[in-house]
Short mmCIF file of C-alpha atoms in Angstrom, two decimals:
data_model
loop_
_atom_site.label_atom_id
_atom_site.label_comp_id
_atom_site.label_asym_id
_atom_site.label_seq_id
_atom_site.Cartn_x
_atom_site.Cartn_y
_atom_site.Cartn_z
CA MET A 1 14.32 50.78 -16.03
CA SER A 2 16.97 48.64 -17.68
CA ALA A 3 20.70 49.31 -17.77
CA LEU A 4 22.19 50.92 -20.85
CA SER A 5 24.42 48.85 -23.08
CA THR A 6 27.96 49.97 -23.81
CA GLN A 7 26.92 50.91 -27.35
CA GLU A 8 24.01 53.02 -26.09
CA ARG A 9 26.21 54.84 -23.56
CA LYS A 10 28.72 55.66 -26.30
CA ARG A 11 25.94 56.98 -28.54
CA LEU A 12 24.53 59.18 -25.77
CA ARG A 13 27.99 60.52 -24.87
CA ARG A 14 28.55 61.53 -28.50
CA ILE A 15 25.22 63.38 -28.51
CA GLY A 16 25.77 64.91 -25.06
CA HIS A 17 29.25 66.17 -25.87
CA GLU A 18 27.76 68.93 -28.04
CA LEU A 19 24.98 69.90 -25.60
CA ASN A 20 25.08 72.98 -23.41
CA PRO A 21 24.28 72.44 -19.72
CA VAL A 22 20.55 72.76 -19.04
CA VAL A 23 20.70 72.44 -15.24
CA MET A 24 23.49 73.77 -13.04
CA LEU A 25 24.12 72.37 -9.59
CA GLY A 26 25.74 74.94 -7.30
CA ASN A 27 27.50 74.94 -3.97
CA HIS A 28 24.21 74.49 -2.09
CA GLY A 29 23.84 70.98 -3.49
CA LEU A 30 20.78 69.15 -4.70
CA SER A 31 17.75 71.14 -3.53
CA ASP A 32 14.05 70.65 -4.22
CA GLY A 33 14.23 73.42 -6.82
CA VAL A 34 17.05 71.67 -8.68
CA ILE A 35 15.14 68.39 -8.65
CA GLU A 36 12.06 70.12 -10.05
CA GLU A 37 14.18 71.70 -12.79
CA LEU A 38 15.68 68.29 -13.63
CA HIS A 39 12.18 66.81 -13.99
CA ARG A 40 11.10 69.73 -16.18
CA ALA A 41 14.20 69.48 -18.39
CA LEU A 42 13.83 65.71 -18.81
CA ALA A 43 10.18 66.14 -19.77
CA ASP A 44 11.26 68.53 -22.55
CA HIS A 45 14.42 66.72 -23.74
CA GLU A 46 15.50 63.11 -24.13
CA LEU A 47 19.01 63.89 -22.93
CA ILE A 48 20.25 66.74 -20.74
CA LYS A 49 23.64 67.91 -19.53
CA VAL A 50 24.06 68.90 -15.89
CA LYS A 51 26.96 71.10 -14.79
CA VAL A 52 28.19 70.56 -11.23
CA ALA A 53 30.09 73.40 -9.56
CA GLY A 54 33.00 72.29 -7.47
CA GLU A 55 36.70 72.48 -6.96
CA ASP A 56 38.97 72.16 -9.97
CA ARG A 57 40.32 68.70 -10.65
CA GLU A 58 44.09 68.36 -10.55
#
C-alpha cells in the first residue's frame, strides 16, 4: 500500500467531510466486533468516517 499524496488526502477530506459516521468506537476501545464492522464497511464503501467517543477537546 502506497502513501497518499497531499492532493489525494485533500480530495478525500473534502469527500469525507459530508459523510455520516459509519462505525462508532466507544469507551471499550477497539474490539474484535469493531474491527469486523470496519472490514465490512470498507468492503461496501471506498471511504468511511469513524466516530471516536472520548473526552471533549479544550
